[in-house]
Amino acid sequence: MTHKTQVGIIGAGPAGLTLSLLLHQAGIQSVIIEYRSRDYAESRVRAGLLEQNTVDLFNELGAAERLNKEGLQHQGVYLSFDGVRTRVPFNELTGGRGITIYGQQEMVKDLIKINIEREVPIHFEATATKLEDIDTASPKIQYIQNEETHVLECDFIAGCDGYHGISRKSMPTGSYNEFQKEYPFSWLGILAHVAPSSDELIYAYHERGFALHSLRSETVSRLYIQVDNNDKVENWPDKQIWDELEIRLTDNKGFKLNRGEIFEKSITPMRSFMIDNLQYGRLFLAGDAGHIVPPTGGKGLNLAVADIKWLSAAFIDWYKNNKEEPLLSYTSNCLPRIWRAQDFSNFMTTLFHKQAAQGSFDYHLQKAKFNYIIQSVAQATTIAENYVGLKEI
Ligand code: RFL
Ligand code: PHB
């Protein structure tokens, strides 16, 4: 079957679902093709940290009712190194800005519900298999659903299909350069039915490796520990995870870890990935399809939403004002912000992970960087403004 729309969107992650709502608000049609089932997309556990800009956009879209009710607002973050803990107060250092903790899967649930209420078509369990004619005015997405091949003809294709999707791979060789950094460690992340042991997030360097204390609600905690790249979830019985978290998070401020039932456990590799061109012809990439940051800065989802802000504005200008320039400037408008987040994510990753022998030259450099946060308001402000997200994106 062949059908038509104005913007064909591949992927019902935060990027694709936000784009469709912004286009709908402007009276522009779109169709989303999503490989996974609705149930799977709504239960995939990932991010939790939303920047102010992201929350503001969901409010503008009328998609923040539950986020405003259930999201947890934080005005600071704890950073700890070898058990010495400091706090970076965002509100003091950034003129009242902060972050909101709200699970990505909750946000995806909200966005899917609102898309469906607004009658935006989402085809679940539909796999985009081929992009055709992307350098013409009538690009096409070939996809398979229920073992049948379909074609979606569009004016534009938005590749919001994540790192493993087909959009980036459909851009011709030579149309972009790739930059990549693989880190020699991964995160073992858990969700547990237990009250958070801290009112704000804690990022901790310990000689046994990094640990992060995050949370989802008054009764659910989200915690991570650094593990080796080839480690397996099966190697980590629950008690061992709690013991390790306790060792790594213990500090000079009397931290006490609450333990509870672990109901989710997974290992995520740490990678930085970047390309220097997000457009080829009528195909535009947004979110993880075009860039990956290690999760230490909490930036991936926020970058995806910020890309979409630019992309939707450019589509709207094209349809409403007959202007092509914003579409042609999409890449150059996005890249500086993405590189800034790449740098911050790499900074946080190298500062808090165990990479060098305890007491070595590189260890002392890490520690000096941490001490500088305590010594210098300028350095603490640099961290605060990057962490909450720069206002101008
Ligand atoms: P997604 O969410 O990967 O969505 C892409 C969608 O495309 C679908 N797809 C296809 N559909 C049709 N045909 C095909 N051929 C397809 N190929 C793929 C997929 O099924 C999927 O539904 O990309 P998007 O929208 O760009 O969103 C990016 C974010 O998901 C990601 O950056 C964040 O989760 C990163 N991240 C964090 N970001 C933050 O801003 N704050 C955080 O606190 C944060 N913590 C994290 C994170 C990511 C983590 N992991 C698991 C990688 C913590 C972790 C542990
Ligand atoms: C999370 O809550 O899942 C989270 C928070 C901060 C990060 C990464 C993940 O830097």
Tab-separated table of C-alpha atoms and ligand atoms in Angstrom:
chain	number	residue	atom	x	y	z
A	1	MET	CA	0.000	0.000	0.000
A	2	THR	CA	1.210	3.514	-0.737
A	3	HIS	CA	0.063	6.467	1.342
A	4	LYS	CA	1.096	10.099	1.688
A	5	THR	CA	1.877	12.647	4.333
A	6	GLN	CA	3.804	15.898	4.647
A	7	VAL	CA	6.519	14.817	7.117
A	8	GLY	CA	7.297	11.111	7.496
A	9	ILE	CA	8.842	10.459	10.922
A	10	ILE	CA	10.846	7.321	11.673
A	11	GLY	CA	10.894	6.485	15.389
A	12	ALA	CA	8.503	7.043	18.294
A	13	GLY	CA	11.141	8.037	20.835
A	14	PRO	CA	11.228	11.464	22.488
A	15	ALA	CA	12.475	13.105	19.241
A	16	GLY	CA	9.837	11.693	16.868
A	17	LEU	CA	6.921	12.072	19.290
A	18	THR	CA	7.798	15.689	20.090
A	19	LEU	CA	8.236	16.598	16.421
A	20	SER	CA	4.812	15.230	15.466
A	21	LEU	CA	3.122	17.285	18.208
A	22	LEU	CA	4.880	20.509	17.219
A	23	LEU	CA	3.930	19.945	13.563
A	24	HIS	CA	0.343	19.128	14.515
A	25	GLN	CA	0.147	22.357	16.524
A	26	ALA	CA	1.105	24.219	13.317
A	27	GLY	CA	-1.401	22.328	11.165
A	28	ILE	CA	1.247	20.185	9.394
A	29	GLN	CA	0.541	16.479	8.866
A	30	SER	CA	2.914	13.740	9.868
A	31	VAL	CA	2.955	9.955	10.237
A	32	ILE	CA	5.210	8.061	12.660
A	33	ILE	CA	6.670	4.662	11.778
A	34	GLU	CA	7.864	2.787	14.907
A	35	TYR	CA	9.576	-0.583	14.901
A	36	ARG	CA	8.588	-1.534	18.469
A	37	SER	CA	5.155	-2.254	19.969
A	38	ARG	CA	3.452	0.520	21.945
A	39	ASP	CA	3.916	-1.489	25.112
A	40	TYR	CA	7.657	-1.913	24.530
A	41	ALA	CA	8.186	1.762	23.659
A	42	GLU	CA	6.338	2.802	26.818
A	43	SER	CA	8.298	0.576	29.160
A	44	ARG	CA	11.875	1.017	27.894
A	45	VAL	CA	13.815	2.361	30.878
A	46	ARG	CA	16.316	5.087	30.080
A	47	ALA	CA	16.741	8.733	30.964
A	48	GLY	CA	15.437	10.685	33.914
A	49	LEU	CA	16.941	14.144	33.898
A	50	LEU	CA	15.110	16.913	32.072
A	51	GLU	CA	16.532	20.374	31.525
A	52	GLN	CA	14.394	23.448	32.056
A	53	ASN	CA	14.217	24.047	28.266
A	54	THR	CA	12.788	20.551	27.767
A	55	VAL	CA	10.147	21.015	30.464
A	56	ASP	CA	9.256	24.449	29.032
A	57	LEU	CA	8.706	22.945	25.574
A	58	PHE	CA	6.386	20.222	26.916
A	59	ASN	CA	4.423	22.917	28.713
A	60	GLU	CA	4.086	24.897	25.475
A	61	LEU	CA	2.811	21.722	23.791
A	62	GLY	CA	0.215	21.092	26.501
A	63	ALA	CA	1.999	17.803	27.216
A	64	ALA	CA	3.259	18.467	30.742
A	65	GLU	CA	0.243	17.871	32.975
A	66	ARG	CA	1.590	14.695	34.603
A	67	LEU	CA	5.199	15.873	34.343
A	68	ASN	CA	4.329	18.995	36.368
A	69	LYS	CA	2.485	16.897	38.954
A	70	GLU	CA	4.873	13.967	39.322
A	71	GLY	CA	8.245	15.380	38.182
A	72	LEU	CA	10.708	16.165	40.980
A	73	GLN	CA	12.371	19.545	40.811
A	74	HIS	CA	15.971	19.776	41.949
A	75	GLN	CA	17.886	22.954	42.717
A	76	GLY	CA	21.289	21.354	43.174
A	77	VAL	CA	23.454	18.256	42.811
A	78	TYR	CA	25.941	16.494	45.087
A	79	LEU	CA	29.379	15.636	43.738
A	80	SER	CA	31.728	13.407	45.667
A	81	PHE	CA	35.348	12.266	45.255
A	82	ASP	CA	37.023	9.717	47.521
A	83	GLY	CA	34.243	10.309	50.040
A	84	VAL	CA	34.516	14.120	50.096
A	85	ARG	CA	31.175	15.558	49.115
A	86	THR	CA	30.252	19.014	47.848
A	87	ARG	CA	26.997	20.499	46.555
A	88	VAL	CA	26.542	22.631	43.444
A	89	PRO	CA	23.525	24.915	44.010
A	90	PHE	CA	21.988	25.511	40.561
A	91	ASN	CA	19.472	28.128	41.570
A	92	GLU	CA	22.116	30.404	43.152
A	93	LEU	CA	24.567	29.966	40.296
A	94	THR	CA	22.242	30.063	37.282
A	95	GLY	CA	19.660	32.653	38.266
A	96	GLY	CA	16.994	30.259	39.477
A	97	ARG	CA	17.237	27.494	36.873
A	98	GLY	CA	17.002	23.807	37.814
A	99	ILE	CA	16.366	20.298	36.522
A	100	THR	CA	13.364	17.979	36.731
A	101	ILE	CA	13.540	14.253	37.351
A	102	TYR	CA	10.885	12.365	35.379
A	103	GLY	CA	11.353	8.921	33.815
A	104	GLN	CA	11.758	8.869	30.033
A	105	GLN	CA	9.250	6.030	29.757
A	106	GLU	CA	6.659	8.170	31.583
A	107	MET	CA	7.335	10.995	29.167
A	108	VAL	CA	7.052	8.637	26.185
A	109	LYS	CA	3.735	7.330	27.593
A	110	ASP	CA	2.403	10.906	27.874
A	111	LEU	CA	3.571	11.830	24.372
A	112	ILE	CA	2.073	8.718	22.742
A	113	LYS	CA	-1.259	9.306	24.498
A	114	ILE	CA	-1.400	12.948	23.393
A	115	ASN	CA	-0.395	12.108	19.802
A	116	ILE	CA	-3.202	9.556	19.662
A	117	GLU	CA	-5.717	11.999	21.202
A	118	ARG	CA	-4.706	14.570	18.553
A	119	GLU	CA	-5.122	11.916	15.850
A	120	VAL	CA	-1.502	11.808	14.729
A	121	PRO	CA	-1.066	8.374	13.086
A	122	ILE	CA	1.559	6.169	14.777
A	123	HIS	CA	2.245	2.802	13.135
A	124	PHE	CA	3.697	0.516	15.807
A	125	GLU	CA	5.517	-2.720	14.963
A	126	ALA	CA	6.323	-1.195	11.581
A	127	THR	CA	9.963	-1.368	10.480
A	128	ALA	CA	11.358	1.213	8.079
A	129	THR	CA	13.504	-0.845	5.727
A	130	LYS	CA	14.508	1.555	2.965
A	131	LEU	CA	14.552	5.298	2.254
A	132	GLU	CA	14.161	6.241	-1.404
A	133	ASP	CA	14.503	9.422	-3.442
A	134	ILE	CA	15.785	11.422	-0.472
A	135	ASP	CA	17.460	13.885	-2.824
A	136	THR	CA	14.183	14.619	-4.642
A	137	ALA	CA	11.062	16.597	-3.654
A	138	SER	CA	9.220	13.339	-3.020
A	139	PRO	CA	11.197	11.105	-0.666
A	140	LYS	CA	9.705	7.766	0.370
A	141	ILE	CA	9.885	5.490	3.394
A	142	GLN	CA	9.472	1.815	2.663
A	143	TYR	CA	8.337	-0.097	5.731
A	144	ILE	CA	7.104	-3.527	6.676
A	145	GLN	CA	4.128	-4.080	8.951
A	146	ASN	CA	2.321	-7.402	9.437
A	147	GLU	CA	4.637	-8.909	6.821
A	148	GLU	CA	3.341	-6.474	4.202
A	149	THR	CA	5.466	-3.858	2.482
A	150	HIS	CA	4.132	-0.289	2.505
A	151	VAL	CA	5.404	2.971	1.082
A	152	LEU	CA	4.948	6.354	2.748
A	153	GLU	CA	5.451	9.230	0.316
A	154	CYS	CA	6.349	12.518	1.970
A	155	ASP	CA	7.694	16.013	1.434
A	156	PHE	CA	10.358	15.415	4.085
A	157	ILE	CA	11.691	12.541	6.183
A	158	ALA	CA	12.661	13.079	9.820
A	159	GLY	CA	15.099	10.375	10.911
A	160	CYS	CA	14.344	10.098	14.643
A	161	ASP	CA	15.225	6.405	14.790
A	162	GLY	CA	18.077	6.439	17.285
A	163	TYR	CA	21.663	5.284	16.940
A	164	HIS	CA	20.809	1.879	15.397
A	165	GLY	CA	18.147	3.176	12.977
A	166	ILE	CA	18.373	3.245	9.195
A	167	SER	CA	18.206	6.996	8.607
A	168	ARG	CA	21.846	7.882	9.211
A	169	LYS	CA	22.919	4.795	7.282
A	170	SER	CA	20.805	5.997	4.326
A	171	MET	CA	22.891	9.149	3.915
A	172	PRO	CA	25.489	8.591	1.188
A	173	THR	CA	29.065	7.793	2.156
A	174	GLY	CA	31.053	10.988	2.148
A	175	SER	CA	28.078	13.214	3.025
A	176	TYR	CA	29.246	13.424	6.637
A	177	ASN	CA	32.257	12.789	8.842
A	178	GLU	CA	32.009	10.598	11.930
A	179	PHE	CA	33.638	11.111	15.330
A	180	GLN	CA	33.612	8.374	17.891
A	181	LYS	CA	34.914	7.649	21.380
A	182	GLU	CA	34.303	4.373	23.209
A	183	TYR	CA	34.913	4.421	26.946
A	184	PRO	CA	36.545	1.410	28.619
A	185	PHE	CA	33.645	1.012	31.067
A	186	SER	CA	29.844	0.621	31.175
A	187	TRP	CA	27.000	1.376	33.608
A	188	LEU	CA	25.036	-1.225	35.467
A	189	GLY	CA	21.739	0.546	36.204
A	190	ILE	CA	18.982	-0.547	38.567
A	191	LEU	CA	15.491	0.566	39.497
A	192	ALA	CA	14.394	-0.393	42.997
A	193	HIS	CA	11.267	-0.083	45.108
A	194	VAL	CA	12.875	1.948	47.859
A	195	ALA	CA	12.745	5.540	49.076
A	196	PRO	CA	15.668	7.576	47.693
A	197	SER	CA	18.613	7.825	50.086
A	198	SER	CA	19.273	11.417	49.028
A	199	ASP	CA	17.129	14.471	48.254
A	200	GLU	CA	19.287	15.285	45.196
A	201	LEU	CA	21.425	13.282	42.760
A	202	ILE	CA	24.903	12.158	43.844
A	203	TYR	CA	27.745	11.593	41.364
A	204	ALA	CA	30.623	9.826	43.108
A	205	TYR	CA	34.190	8.893	42.203
A	206	HIS	CA	35.464	5.955	44.238
A	207	GLU	CA	38.624	3.905	43.788
A	208	ARG	CA	36.353	0.919	43.018
A	209	GLY	CA	34.602	2.942	40.302
A	210	PHE	CA	31.872	5.529	39.667
A	211	ALA	CA	28.434	5.453	41.303
A	212	LEU	CA	25.352	7.590	40.664
A	213	HIS	CA	22.385	7.920	42.947
A	214	SER	CA	19.272	9.105	41.133
A	215	LEU	CA	15.590	8.618	41.765
A	216	ARG	CA	12.199	8.445	40.139
A	217	SER	CA	9.715	9.112	42.953
A	218	GLU	CA	9.345	9.008	46.734
A	219	THR	CA	9.265	5.215	46.528
A	220	VAL	CA	11.486	4.387	43.540
A	221	SER	CA	15.258	4.906	43.325
A	222	ARG	CA	17.470	4.727	40.220
A	223	LEU	CA	21.119	3.896	40.803
A	224	TYR	CA	24.121	3.132	38.629
A	225	ILE	CA	27.616	1.710	39.096
A	226	GLN	CA	30.596	1.598	36.758
A	227	VAL	CA	31.371	-1.944	35.569
A	228	ASP	CA	33.709	-3.426	32.950
A	229	ASN	CA	32.580	-3.433	29.329
A	230	ASN	CA	32.378	-7.210	29.175
A	231	ASP	CA	30.513	-7.562	32.501
A	232	LYS	CA	27.073	-9.242	32.615
A	233	VAL	CA	23.962	-8.575	34.694
A	234	GLU	CA	24.085	-12.249	35.799
A	235	ASN	CA	27.402	-11.521	37.562
A	236	TRP	CA	25.619	-9.088	39.889
A	237	PRO	CA	23.270	-10.588	42.501
A	238	ASP	CA	21.142	-7.907	44.188
A	239	LYS	CA	23.034	-7.976	47.483
A	240	GLN	CA	26.344	-7.416	45.724
A	241	ILE	CA	24.938	-4.374	43.905
A	242	TRP	CA	23.695	-2.815	47.160
A	243	ASP	CA	27.004	-3.573	48.913
A	244	GLU	CA	28.947	-1.970	46.090
A	245	LEU	CA	26.682	1.098	46.015
A	246	GLU	CA	27.093	1.509	49.754
A	247	ILE	CA	30.881	1.419	49.519
A	248	ARG	CA	31.062	3.816	46.593
A	249	LEU	CA	28.488	6.354	47.814
A	250	THR	CA	29.641	6.569	51.437
A	251	ASP	CA	30.941	10.069	52.208
A	252	ASN	CA	32.033	12.477	54.896
A	253	LYS	CA	28.440	13.745	55.352
A	254	GLY	CA	27.056	10.546	56.895
A	255	PHE	CA	25.351	9.078	53.791
A	256	LYS	CA	23.179	6.027	54.546
A	257	LEU	CA	21.909	3.795	51.728
A	258	ASN	CA	18.327	2.499	51.753
A	259	ARG	CA	17.977	-0.969	50.202
A	260	GLY	CA	14.890	-2.451	48.567
A	261	GLU	CA	13.582	-4.777	45.887
A	262	ILE	CA	15.390	-4.362	42.554
A	263	PHE	CA	12.919	-4.644	39.645
A	264	GLU	CA	15.075	-3.594	36.681
A	265	LYS	CA	18.739	-4.262	35.946
A	266	SER	CA	20.646	-3.542	32.754
A	267	ILE	CA	24.099	-2.691	31.442
A	268	THR	CA	24.707	0.275	29.109
A	269	PRO	CA	27.982	0.884	27.259
A	270	MET	CA	29.383	4.414	27.331
A	271	ARG	CA	29.969	6.044	23.998
A	272	SER	CA	30.391	9.478	22.421
A	273	PHE	CA	29.373	9.606	18.769
A	274	MET	CA	28.986	12.584	16.480
A	275	ILE	CA	28.531	13.423	12.831
A	276	ASP	CA	29.037	16.821	11.261
A	277	ASN	CA	26.017	16.885	8.929
A	278	LEU	CA	22.408	16.197	9.941
A	279	GLN	CA	20.807	16.659	6.518
A	280	TYR	CA	20.976	15.100	3.108
A	281	GLY	CA	18.416	16.304	0.537
A	282	ARG	CA	15.004	15.928	2.164
A	283	LEU	CA	16.220	13.694	5.009
A	284	PHE	CA	16.908	15.319	8.408
A	285	LEU	CA	18.369	13.522	11.429
A	286	ALA	CA	17.460	14.380	15.020
A	287	GLY	CA	18.344	12.980	18.446
A	288	ASP	CA	20.366	9.796	18.926
A	289	ALA	CA	20.235	9.155	15.152
A	290	GLY	CA	22.831	11.914	14.789
A	291	HIS	CA	24.703	11.916	18.099
A	292	ILE	CA	25.266	9.914	21.274
A	293	VAL	CA	26.662	11.220	24.540
A	294	PRO	CA	27.657	9.133	27.564
A	295	PRO	CA	24.800	9.485	30.106
A	296	THR	CA	26.974	11.081	32.835
A	297	GLY	CA	25.781	14.586	31.943
A	298	GLY	CA	22.111	13.591	31.516
A	299	LYS	CA	22.063	15.243	28.086
A	300	GLY	CA	20.881	12.744	25.405
A	301	LEU	CA	17.136	13.215	25.617
A	302	ASN	CA	17.485	16.952	26.108
A	303	LEU	CA	19.634	17.210	22.980
A	304	ALA	CA	17.019	15.238	21.031
A	305	VAL	CA	14.267	17.628	22.092
A	306	ALA	CA	16.436	20.694	21.326
A	307	ASP	CA	17.154	19.362	17.786
A	308	ILE	CA	13.423	19.011	17.296
A	309	LYS	CA	12.832	22.590	18.352
A	310	TRP	CA	15.025	23.753	15.462
A	311	LEU	CA	13.748	21.184	12.989
A	312	SER	CA	10.069	21.852	13.649
A	313	ALA	CA	10.623	25.611	13.372
A	314	ALA	CA	12.366	25.074	10.020
A	315	PHE	CA	9.524	22.864	8.676
A	316	ILE	CA	6.952	25.410	9.840
A	317	ASP	CA	8.833	28.220	8.074
A	318	TRP	CA	8.930	26.142	4.901
A	319	TYR	CA	5.205	25.330	4.914
A	320	LYS	CA	3.867	28.607	6.286
A	321	ASN	CA	6.300	31.218	4.965
A	322	ASN	CA	7.789	29.507	1.946
A	323	LYS	CA	11.272	29.853	3.445
A	324	GLU	CA	13.954	27.246	2.797
A	325	GLU	CA	16.870	28.903	4.588
A	326	PRO	CA	16.073	27.544	8.120
A	327	LEU	CA	16.024	23.988	6.727
A	328	LEU	CA	19.386	24.534	5.059
A	329	SER	CA	20.804	25.979	8.316
A	330	TYR	CA	19.479	23.134	10.484
A	331	THR	CA	22.863	21.422	10.854
A	332	SER	CA	24.820	24.613	11.515
A	333	ASN	CA	22.204	25.753	14.042
A	334	CYS	CA	22.415	22.468	15.970
A	335	LEU	CA	26.087	21.494	15.914
A	336	PRO	CA	27.529	24.052	18.390
A	337	ARG	CA	24.985	23.055	21.076
A	338	ILE	CA	25.621	19.360	20.494
A	339	TRP	CA	29.402	19.818	20.687
A	340	ARG	CA	28.952	21.778	23.951
A	341	ALA	CA	26.987	18.842	25.397
A	342	GLN	CA	29.574	16.399	24.031
A	343	ASP	CA	32.279	18.306	25.894
A	344	PHE	CA	30.290	18.509	29.146
A	345	SER	CA	29.316	14.826	29.015
A	346	ASN	CA	32.932	13.842	28.369
A	347	PHE	CA	34.077	16.141	31.204
A	348	MET	CA	31.651	14.592	33.718
A	349	THR	CA	32.517	11.089	32.512
A	350	THR	CA	36.275	11.489	32.804
A	351	LEU	CA	36.006	13.359	36.116
A	352	PHE	CA	33.969	10.724	37.978
A	353	HIS	CA	34.944	7.345	36.489
A	354	LYS	CA	37.866	5.252	37.648
A	355	GLN	CA	40.280	5.246	34.736
A	356	ALA	CA	43.745	5.422	36.236
A	357	ALA	CA	45.467	3.725	39.151
A	358	GLN	CA	44.620	5.290	42.509
A	359	GLY	CA	47.446	7.716	43.326
A	360	SER	CA	48.756	7.944	39.725
A	361	PHE	CA	49.381	11.222	37.854
A	362	ASP	CA	46.008	11.002	36.033
A	363	TYR	CA	44.200	10.257	39.297
A	364	HIS	CA	45.692	13.423	40.818
A	365	LEU	CA	44.535	15.452	37.813
A	366	GLN	CA	40.988	14.131	38.319
A	367	LYS	CA	41.129	15.004	41.992
A	368	ALA	CA	42.507	18.481	41.245
A	369	LYS	CA	39.551	19.085	38.916
A	370	PHE	CA	37.159	18.018	41.665
A	371	ASN	CA	38.887	20.196	44.303
A	372	TYR	CA	38.641	23.146	41.941
A	373	ILE	CA	34.832	22.828	41.998
A	374	ILE	CA	34.986	23.305	45.780
A	375	GLN	CA	37.537	26.128	45.563
A	376	SER	CA	36.093	28.171	42.726
A	377	VAL	CA	32.630	29.649	42.280
A	378	ALA	CA	33.531	30.155	38.609
A	379	GLN	CA	34.119	26.401	38.138
A	380	ALA	CA	30.987	25.453	40.089
A	381	THR	CA	29.026	27.911	37.926
A	382	THR	CA	30.442	26.335	34.753
A	383	ILE	CA	29.163	22.949	35.914
A	384	ALA	CA	25.810	24.327	37.028
A	385	GLU	CA	25.035	26.156	33.790
A	386	ASN	CA	25.988	23.179	31.614
A	387	TYR	CA	24.097	20.755	33.837
A	388	VAL	CA	20.793	22.667	33.839
A	389	GLY	CA	21.323	23.413	30.138
A	390	LEU	CA	22.306	26.631	28.457
A	391	LYS	CA	19.331	28.884	27.911
A	392	GLU	CA	20.144	29.757	24.320
A	393	ILE	CA	20.073	26.549	22.355
B	1	RFL	P1	15.272	6.742	20.817
B	1	RFL	O1	14.670	6.982	22.164
B	1	RFL	O2	16.327	5.726	20.690
B	1	RFL	O3	14.076	6.422	19.819
B	1	RFL	C1	14.311	5.923	18.523
B	1	RFL	C2	13.117	5.096	18.112
B	1	RFL	O4	13.283	4.665	16.759
B	1	RFL	C3	12.840	3.333	16.633
B	1	RFL	N1	13.471	2.730	15.438
B	1	RFL	C4	12.811	2.451	14.290
B	1	RFL	N2	11.507	2.597	13.958
B	1	RFL	C5	11.127	2.186	12.705
B	1	RFL	N3	11.998	1.634	11.804
B	1	RFL	C6	13.302	1.474	12.105
B	1	RFL	N4	14.130	0.960	11.207
B	1	RFL	C7	13.763	1.885	13.401
B	1	RFL	N5	14.956	1.868	14.044
B	1	RFL	C8	14.759	2.388	15.258
B	1	RFL	C9	13.255	2.703	17.961
B	1	RFL	O5	12.479	1.522	18.240
B	1	RFL	C10	12.969	3.836	18.939
B	1	RFL	O6	11.659	3.762	19.479
B	1	RFL	O7	15.906	8.096	20.225
B	1	RFL	P2	15.552	9.658	20.463
B	1	RFL	O8	14.095	9.920	20.266
B	1	RFL	O9	16.552	10.381	19.682
B	1	RFL	O10	15.805	9.894	22.041
B	1	RFL	C11	17.083	9.845	22.591
B	1	RFL	C12	17.013	9.388	24.049
B	1	RFL	O11	16.275	8.185	24.122
B	1	RFL	C13	18.424	9.182	24.650
B	1	RFL	O12	19.300	10.195	24.219
B	1	RFL	C14	18.400	9.194	26.196
B	1	RFL	O13	17.728	8.064	26.708
B	1	RFL	C15	19.819	9.253	26.764
B	1	RFL	N6	19.856	9.196	28.238
B	1	RFL	C16	19.626	10.336	28.978
B	1	RFL	N7	19.287	11.500	28.369
B	1	RFL	C17	18.980	12.584	29.132
B	1	RFL	O14	18.706	13.660	28.566
B	1	RFL	N8	18.944	12.548	30.501
B	1	RFL	C18	19.275	11.411	31.185
B	1	RFL	O15	19.191	11.381	32.405
B	1	RFL	C19	19.660	10.252	30.429
B	1	RFL	N9	19.958	9.099	31.052
B	1	RFL	C20	20.130	7.986	28.905
B	1	RFL	C21	20.183	7.977	30.320
B	1	RFL	C22	20.311	6.792	28.204
B	1	RFL	C23	20.589	5.632	28.894
B	1	RFL	N10	20.754	4.452	28.121
B	1	RFL	C24	20.042	3.264	28.390
B	1	RFL	C25	21.389	4.550	26.833
B	1	RFL	C26	20.467	6.829	31.024
B	1	RFL	C27	20.706	5.645	30.307
B	1	RFL	C28	21.068	4.419	31.104
B	2	PHB	C1	18.712	8.936	35.619
B	2	PHB	O1	17.983	9.366	36.539
B	2	PHB	O2	18.445	7.902	34.995
B	2	PHB	C2	19.951	9.699	35.296
B	2	PHB	C3	20.204	10.883	35.942
B	2	PHB	C4	21.369	11.589	35.652
B	2	PHB	C5	22.245	11.089	34.718
B	2	PHB	C6	21.974	9.910	34.057
B	2	PHB	C7	20.823	9.196	34.342
B	2	PHB	O3	23.386	11.781	34.469
